[in-house]
Short mmCIF file of C-alpha atoms (C1' of nucleotides) in Angstrom, two decimals:
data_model
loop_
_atom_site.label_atom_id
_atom_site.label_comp_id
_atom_site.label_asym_id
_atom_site.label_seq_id
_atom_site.Cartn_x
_atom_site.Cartn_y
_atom_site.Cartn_z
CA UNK R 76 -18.57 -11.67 -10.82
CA UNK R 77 -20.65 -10.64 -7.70
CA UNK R 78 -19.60 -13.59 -5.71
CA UNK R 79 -18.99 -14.10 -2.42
CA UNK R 80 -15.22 -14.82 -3.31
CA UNK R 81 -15.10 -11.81 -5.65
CA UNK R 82 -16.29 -9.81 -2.72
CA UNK R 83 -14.01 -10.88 0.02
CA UNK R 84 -10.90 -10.14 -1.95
CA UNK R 85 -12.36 -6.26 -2.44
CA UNK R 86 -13.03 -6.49 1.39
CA UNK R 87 -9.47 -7.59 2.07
CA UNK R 88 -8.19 -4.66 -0.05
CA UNK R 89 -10.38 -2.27 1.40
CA UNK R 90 -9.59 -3.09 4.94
CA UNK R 91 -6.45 -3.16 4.35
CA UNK R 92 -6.40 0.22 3.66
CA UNK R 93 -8.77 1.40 6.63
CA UNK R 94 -6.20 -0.83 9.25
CA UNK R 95 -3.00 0.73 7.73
CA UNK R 96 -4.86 4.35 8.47
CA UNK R 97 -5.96 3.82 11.84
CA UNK R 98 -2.97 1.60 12.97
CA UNK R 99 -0.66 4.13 11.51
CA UNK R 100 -2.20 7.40 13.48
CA UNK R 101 -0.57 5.18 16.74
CA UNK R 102 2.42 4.22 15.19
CA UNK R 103 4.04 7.97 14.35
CA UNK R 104 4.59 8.69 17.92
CA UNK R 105 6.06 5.81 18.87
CA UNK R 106 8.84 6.62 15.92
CA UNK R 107 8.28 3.68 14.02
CA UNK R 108 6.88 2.91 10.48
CA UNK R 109 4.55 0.61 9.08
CA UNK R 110 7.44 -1.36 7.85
CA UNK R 111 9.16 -1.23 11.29
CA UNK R 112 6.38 -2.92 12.77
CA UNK R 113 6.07 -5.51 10.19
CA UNK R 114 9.75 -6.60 10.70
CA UNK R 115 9.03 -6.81 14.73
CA UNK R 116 5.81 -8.92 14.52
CA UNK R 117 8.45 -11.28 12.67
CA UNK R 118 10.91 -11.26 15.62
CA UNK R 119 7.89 -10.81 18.47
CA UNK R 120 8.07 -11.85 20.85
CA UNK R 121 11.04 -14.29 21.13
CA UNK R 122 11.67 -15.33 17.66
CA UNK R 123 15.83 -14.94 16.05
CA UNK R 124 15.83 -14.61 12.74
CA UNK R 125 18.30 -12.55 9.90
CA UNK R 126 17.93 -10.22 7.37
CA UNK R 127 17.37 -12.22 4.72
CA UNK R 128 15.12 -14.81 6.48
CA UNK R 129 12.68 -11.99 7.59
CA UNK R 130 13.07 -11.18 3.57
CA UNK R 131 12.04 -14.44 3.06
CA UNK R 132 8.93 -14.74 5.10
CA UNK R 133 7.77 -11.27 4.34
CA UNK R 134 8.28 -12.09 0.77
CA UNK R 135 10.29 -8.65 -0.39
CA UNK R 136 13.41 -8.02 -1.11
CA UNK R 137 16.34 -8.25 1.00
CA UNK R 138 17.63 -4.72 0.52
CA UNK R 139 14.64 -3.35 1.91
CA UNK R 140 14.60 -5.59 4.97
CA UNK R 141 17.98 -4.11 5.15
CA UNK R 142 17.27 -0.55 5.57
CA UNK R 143 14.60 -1.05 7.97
CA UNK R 144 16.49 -3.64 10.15
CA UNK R 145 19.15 -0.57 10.62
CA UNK R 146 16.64 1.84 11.62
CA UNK R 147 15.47 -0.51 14.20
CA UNK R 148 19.01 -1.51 15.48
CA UNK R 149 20.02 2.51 15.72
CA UNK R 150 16.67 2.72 17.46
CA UNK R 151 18.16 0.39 19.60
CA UNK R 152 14.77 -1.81 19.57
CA UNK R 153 16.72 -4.83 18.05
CA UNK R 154 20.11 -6.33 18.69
CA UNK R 155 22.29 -9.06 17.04
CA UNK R 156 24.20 -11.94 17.59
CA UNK R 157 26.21 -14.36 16.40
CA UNK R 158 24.69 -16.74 13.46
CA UNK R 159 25.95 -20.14 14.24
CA UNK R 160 24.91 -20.67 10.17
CA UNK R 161 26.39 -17.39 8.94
CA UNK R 162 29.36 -15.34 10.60
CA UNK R 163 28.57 -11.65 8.56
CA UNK R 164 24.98 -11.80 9.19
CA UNK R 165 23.34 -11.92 12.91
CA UNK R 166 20.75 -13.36 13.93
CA UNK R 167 18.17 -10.73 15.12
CA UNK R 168 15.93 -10.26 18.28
CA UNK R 169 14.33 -7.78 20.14
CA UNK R 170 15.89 -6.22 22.68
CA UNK R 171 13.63 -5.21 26.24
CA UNK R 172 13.60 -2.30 24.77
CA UNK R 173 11.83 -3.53 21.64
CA UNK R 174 9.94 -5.95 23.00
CA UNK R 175 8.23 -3.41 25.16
CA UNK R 176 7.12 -1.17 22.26
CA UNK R 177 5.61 -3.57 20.71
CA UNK R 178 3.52 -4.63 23.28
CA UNK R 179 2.49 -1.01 23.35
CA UNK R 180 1.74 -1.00 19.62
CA UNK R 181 -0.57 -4.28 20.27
CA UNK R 182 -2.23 -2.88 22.99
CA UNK R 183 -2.88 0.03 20.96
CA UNK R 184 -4.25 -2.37 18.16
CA UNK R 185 -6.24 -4.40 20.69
CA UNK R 186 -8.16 -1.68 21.56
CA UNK R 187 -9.12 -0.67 17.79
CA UNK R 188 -9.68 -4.57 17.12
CA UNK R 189 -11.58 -4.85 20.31
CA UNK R 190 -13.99 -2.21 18.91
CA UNK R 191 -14.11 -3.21 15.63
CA UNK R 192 -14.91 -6.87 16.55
CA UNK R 193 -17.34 -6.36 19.22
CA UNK R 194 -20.60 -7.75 17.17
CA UNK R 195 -19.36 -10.74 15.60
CA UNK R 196 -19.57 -14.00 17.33
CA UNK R 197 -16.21 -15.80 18.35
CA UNK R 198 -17.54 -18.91 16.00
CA UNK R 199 -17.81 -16.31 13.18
CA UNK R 200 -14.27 -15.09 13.76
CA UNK R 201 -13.11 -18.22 14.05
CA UNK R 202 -14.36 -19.83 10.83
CA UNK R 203 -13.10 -16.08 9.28
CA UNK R 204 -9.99 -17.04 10.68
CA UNK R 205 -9.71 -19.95 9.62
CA UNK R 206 -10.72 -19.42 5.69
CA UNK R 207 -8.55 -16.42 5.38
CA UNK R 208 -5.50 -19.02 6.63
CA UNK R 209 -7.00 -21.04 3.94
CA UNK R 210 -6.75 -18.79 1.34
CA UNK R 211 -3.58 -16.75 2.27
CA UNK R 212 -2.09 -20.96 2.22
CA UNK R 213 -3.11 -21.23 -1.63
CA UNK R 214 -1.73 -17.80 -2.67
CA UNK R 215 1.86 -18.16 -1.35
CA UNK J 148 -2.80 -11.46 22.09
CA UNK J 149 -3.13 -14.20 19.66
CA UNK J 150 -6.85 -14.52 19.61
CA UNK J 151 -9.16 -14.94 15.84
CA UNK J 152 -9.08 -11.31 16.15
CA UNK J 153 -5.53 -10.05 15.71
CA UNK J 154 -4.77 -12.99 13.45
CA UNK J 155 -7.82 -12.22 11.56
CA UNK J 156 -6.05 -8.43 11.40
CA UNK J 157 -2.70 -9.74 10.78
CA UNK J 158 -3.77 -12.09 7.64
CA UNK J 159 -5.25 -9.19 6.80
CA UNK J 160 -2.31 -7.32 5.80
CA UNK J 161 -0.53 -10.48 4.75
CA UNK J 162 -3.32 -11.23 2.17
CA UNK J 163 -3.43 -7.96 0.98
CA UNK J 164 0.70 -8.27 -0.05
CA UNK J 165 0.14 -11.27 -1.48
CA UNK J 166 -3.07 -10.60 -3.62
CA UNK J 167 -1.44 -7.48 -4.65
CA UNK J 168 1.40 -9.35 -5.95
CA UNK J 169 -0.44 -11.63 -8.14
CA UNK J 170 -3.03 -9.48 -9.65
CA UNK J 171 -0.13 -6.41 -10.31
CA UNK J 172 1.25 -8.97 -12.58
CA UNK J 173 -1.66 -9.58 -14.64
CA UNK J 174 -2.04 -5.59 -15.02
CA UNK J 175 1.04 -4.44 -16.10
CA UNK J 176 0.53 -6.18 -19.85
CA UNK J 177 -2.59 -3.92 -20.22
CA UNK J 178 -1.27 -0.89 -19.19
CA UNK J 179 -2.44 -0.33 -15.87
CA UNK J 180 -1.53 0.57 -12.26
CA UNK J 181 -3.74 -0.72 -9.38
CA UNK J 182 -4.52 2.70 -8.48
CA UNK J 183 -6.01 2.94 -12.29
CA UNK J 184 -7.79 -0.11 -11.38
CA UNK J 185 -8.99 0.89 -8.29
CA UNK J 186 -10.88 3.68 -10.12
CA UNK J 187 -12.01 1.64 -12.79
CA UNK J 188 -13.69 -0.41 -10.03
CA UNK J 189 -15.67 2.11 -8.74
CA UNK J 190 -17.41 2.84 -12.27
CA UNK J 191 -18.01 -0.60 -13.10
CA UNK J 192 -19.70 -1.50 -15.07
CA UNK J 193 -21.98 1.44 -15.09
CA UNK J 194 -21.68 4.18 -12.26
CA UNK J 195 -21.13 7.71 -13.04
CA UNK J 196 -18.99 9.13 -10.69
CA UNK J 197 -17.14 13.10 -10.74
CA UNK J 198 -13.50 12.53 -8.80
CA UNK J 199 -14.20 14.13 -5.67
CA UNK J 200 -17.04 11.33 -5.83
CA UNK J 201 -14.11 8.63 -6.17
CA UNK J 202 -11.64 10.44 -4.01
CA UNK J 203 -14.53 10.42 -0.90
CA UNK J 204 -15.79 6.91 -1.96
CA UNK J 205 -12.12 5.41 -1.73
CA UNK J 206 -11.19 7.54 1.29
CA UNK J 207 -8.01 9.09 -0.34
CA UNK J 208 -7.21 13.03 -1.79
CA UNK J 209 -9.10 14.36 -4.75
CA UNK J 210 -5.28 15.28 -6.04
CA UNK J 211 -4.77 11.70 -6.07
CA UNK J 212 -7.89 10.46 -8.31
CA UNK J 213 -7.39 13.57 -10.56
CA UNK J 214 -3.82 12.25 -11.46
CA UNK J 215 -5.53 8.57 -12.12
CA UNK J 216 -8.19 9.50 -13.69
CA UNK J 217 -6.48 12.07 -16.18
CA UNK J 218 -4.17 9.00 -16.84
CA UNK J 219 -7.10 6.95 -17.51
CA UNK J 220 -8.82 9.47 -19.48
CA UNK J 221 -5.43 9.78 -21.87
CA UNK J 222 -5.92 6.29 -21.95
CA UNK J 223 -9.59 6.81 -23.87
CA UNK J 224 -10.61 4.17 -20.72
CA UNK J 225 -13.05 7.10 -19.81
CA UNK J 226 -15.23 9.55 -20.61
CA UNK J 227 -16.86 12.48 -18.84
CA UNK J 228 -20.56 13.95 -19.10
CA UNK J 229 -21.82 17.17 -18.09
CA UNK J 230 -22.77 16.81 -14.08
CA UNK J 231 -25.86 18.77 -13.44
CA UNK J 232 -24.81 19.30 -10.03
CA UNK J 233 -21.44 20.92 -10.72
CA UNK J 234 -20.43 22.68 -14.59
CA UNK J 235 -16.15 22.16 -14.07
CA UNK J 236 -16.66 18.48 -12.81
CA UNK J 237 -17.72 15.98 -15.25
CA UNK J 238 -19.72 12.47 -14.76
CA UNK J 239 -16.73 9.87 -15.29
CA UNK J 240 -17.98 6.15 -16.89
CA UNK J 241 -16.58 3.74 -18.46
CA UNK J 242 -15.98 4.17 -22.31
CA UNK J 243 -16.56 0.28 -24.10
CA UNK J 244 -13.09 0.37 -24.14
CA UNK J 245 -12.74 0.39 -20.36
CA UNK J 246 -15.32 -1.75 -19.82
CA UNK J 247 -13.83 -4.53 -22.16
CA UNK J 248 -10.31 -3.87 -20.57
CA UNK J 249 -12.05 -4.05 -17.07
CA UNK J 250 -13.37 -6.87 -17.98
CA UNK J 251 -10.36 -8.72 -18.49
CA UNK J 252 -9.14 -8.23 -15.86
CA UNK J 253 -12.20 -9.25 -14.23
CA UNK J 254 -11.69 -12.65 -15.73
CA UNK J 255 -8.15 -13.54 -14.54
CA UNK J 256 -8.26 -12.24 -11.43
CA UNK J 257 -11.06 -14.89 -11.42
CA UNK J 258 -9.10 -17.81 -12.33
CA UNK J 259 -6.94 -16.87 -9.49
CA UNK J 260 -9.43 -16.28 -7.15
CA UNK J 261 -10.99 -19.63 -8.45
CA UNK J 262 -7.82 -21.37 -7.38
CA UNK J 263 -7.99 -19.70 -4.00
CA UNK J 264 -11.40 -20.70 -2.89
CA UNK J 265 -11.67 -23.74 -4.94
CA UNK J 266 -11.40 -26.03 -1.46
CA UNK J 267 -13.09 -23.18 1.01
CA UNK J 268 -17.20 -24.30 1.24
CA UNK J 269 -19.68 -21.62 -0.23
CA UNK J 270 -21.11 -21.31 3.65
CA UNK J 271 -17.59 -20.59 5.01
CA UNK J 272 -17.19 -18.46 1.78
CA UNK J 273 -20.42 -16.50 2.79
CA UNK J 274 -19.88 -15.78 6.62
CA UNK J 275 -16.22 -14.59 5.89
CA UNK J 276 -17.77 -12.31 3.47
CA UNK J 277 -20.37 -10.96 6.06
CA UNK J 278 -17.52 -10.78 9.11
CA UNK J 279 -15.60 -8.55 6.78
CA UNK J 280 -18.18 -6.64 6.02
CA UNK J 281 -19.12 -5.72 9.23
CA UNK J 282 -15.73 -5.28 10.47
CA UNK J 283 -15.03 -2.55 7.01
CA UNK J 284 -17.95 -0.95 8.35
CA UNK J 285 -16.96 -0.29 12.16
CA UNK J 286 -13.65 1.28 10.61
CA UNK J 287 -14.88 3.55 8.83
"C1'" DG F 112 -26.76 41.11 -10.41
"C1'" DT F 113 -22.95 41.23 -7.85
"C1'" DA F 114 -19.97 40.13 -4.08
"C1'" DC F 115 -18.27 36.15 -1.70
"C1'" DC F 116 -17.03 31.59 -0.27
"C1'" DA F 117 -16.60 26.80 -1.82
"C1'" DT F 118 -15.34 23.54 -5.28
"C1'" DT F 119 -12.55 21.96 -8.77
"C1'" DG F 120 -8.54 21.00 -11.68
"C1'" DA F 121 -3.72 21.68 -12.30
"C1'" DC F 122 0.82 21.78 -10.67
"C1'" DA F 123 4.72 21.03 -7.37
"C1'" DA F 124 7.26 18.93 -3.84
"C1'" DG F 125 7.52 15.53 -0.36
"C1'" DT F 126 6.69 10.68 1.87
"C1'" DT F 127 6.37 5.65 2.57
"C1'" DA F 128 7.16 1.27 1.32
"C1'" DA F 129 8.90 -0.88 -1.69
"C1'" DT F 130 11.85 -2.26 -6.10
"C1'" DT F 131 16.19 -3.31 -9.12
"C1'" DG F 132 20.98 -2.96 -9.86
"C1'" DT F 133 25.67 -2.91 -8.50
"C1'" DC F 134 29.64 -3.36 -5.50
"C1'" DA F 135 33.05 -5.05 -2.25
"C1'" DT F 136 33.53 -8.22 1.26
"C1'" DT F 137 33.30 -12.40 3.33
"C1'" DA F 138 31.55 -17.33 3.75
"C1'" DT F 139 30.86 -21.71 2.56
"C1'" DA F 140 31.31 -25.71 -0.50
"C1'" DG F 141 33.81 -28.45 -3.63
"C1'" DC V 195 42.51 -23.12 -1.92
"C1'" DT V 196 39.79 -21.49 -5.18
"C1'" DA V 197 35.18 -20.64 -7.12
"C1'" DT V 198 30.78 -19.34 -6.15
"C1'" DA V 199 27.13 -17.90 -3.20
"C1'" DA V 200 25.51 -14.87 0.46
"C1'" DT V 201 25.52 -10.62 2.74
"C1'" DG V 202 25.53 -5.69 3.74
"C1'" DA V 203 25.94 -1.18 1.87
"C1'" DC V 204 24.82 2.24 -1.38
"C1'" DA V 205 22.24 4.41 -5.26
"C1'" DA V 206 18.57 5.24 -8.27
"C1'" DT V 207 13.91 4.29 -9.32
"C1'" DT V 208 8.93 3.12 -8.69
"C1'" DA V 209 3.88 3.17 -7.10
"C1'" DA V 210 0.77 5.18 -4.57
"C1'" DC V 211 0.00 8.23 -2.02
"C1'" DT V 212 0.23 12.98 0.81
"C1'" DT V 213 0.08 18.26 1.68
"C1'" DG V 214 0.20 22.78 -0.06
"C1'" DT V 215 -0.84 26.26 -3.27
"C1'" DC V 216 -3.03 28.57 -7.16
"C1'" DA V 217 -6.21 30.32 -10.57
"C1'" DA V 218 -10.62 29.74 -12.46
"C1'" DT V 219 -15.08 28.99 -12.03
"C1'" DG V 220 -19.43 27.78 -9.69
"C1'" DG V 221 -23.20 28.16 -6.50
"C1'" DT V 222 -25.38 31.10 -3.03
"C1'" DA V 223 -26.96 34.93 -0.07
"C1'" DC V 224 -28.11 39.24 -0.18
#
DNA sequence: GTACCATTGACAAGTTAATTGTCATTATAG
DNA sequence: CTATAATGACAATTAACTTGTCAATGGTAC
């Protein structure tokens, strides 16, 4: 009940929460959403991937990928081209453009993780790192 | 860029999707939302809490928790007691009801989280727990 | 005790990140 | 070449929030 498993799963939905808050306050001024972001970690910082492969991996639903991979193309922070494996849907990839806000947005982050990480020994993070792998392996 | 840090942030968010997934499943057959079991979290098993309590505690509006908690109360999952400190804002617990329902859905989140863990070592378990601990309290 | 500011609950409208459903179009596989 | 699957576009809906406003009541300072 009081475990240490019990626990970390009400950490990982509190923090969740406290990261979406802070990283959010940096993300408005850019112009970009939490979902934005999401879909350009996928593609940072070289990967090509469509619509409904980002779906995929992010597990939701394609439609919503959809609407968000628009935003980002009429933002011009993503382009497409051709899908050797599908001709109506391109494969997608930051442009410089892109690619250079998000390496604001993880700078921004790095400073906030940077802070929030300064006490904990790299061993600690590590083994964190590696459980939460672990477990995020065994839920999907 | 890629250090235990960021990843640590990025499972993070990924974990939280995932775990949110599986356990809204096993709450919409009994009738709740997460938010309602959020606040049911808070009170068990026996806190007594008024919503502006909940609403500071959880770090979102009062507006918010008044909405869940009227729903809950509706629900006969709560009850309120006079507060000394304040005449208009009632002492929210648990009724036996809401404690049996909570409960539940204690126990199959636990299965699940059983699953999760099964192959993670309780001394890997324990310094995860106390990394995120830490790291929920520098963000806040 | 009364005037005053703060707290609370109730209501309304808006937002974000998602969902499901449906459609026409186009690809790919048999 | 035809059937079926995949894709993009559009619409309506949901959960979980937010901000803003209001009236009623509560605690407090005088």
């Amino acid at each position: 009940m009081n475990s240490d498993a019990y626990q970390i799963t009400w950490l990982i939905r509190r923090l969740f929460r406290a990261m979406s808050q802070r990283s959010g306050e940096h993300l408005t001024d850019l112009g970009i959403t939490l979902a934005d972001r999401a879909v350009l970690e996928f593609l940072y910082p070289e990967q090509t991937l469509s619509v409904p492969e980002i779906a995929e991996r992010y597990q939701v639903s394609r439609q919503h990928i959809q609407v968000t991979v628009n935003h980002l193309l009429d933002m011009r922070l993503l382009t497409g081209k051709d899908n050797p494996r599908h001709k109506r849907s391109p494969l997608l990839h930051l442009t410089k453009k892109g690619f250079n806000l998000f390496e604001k947005v993880l700078q921004r982050d790095q400073t906030l993780i940077d802070a929030a990480f300064a006490k904990i020994p790299n061993t600690d993070q590590k083994m964190t790192r590696q459980t939460l792998e672990t477990l995020l392996h065994n839920l999907s």
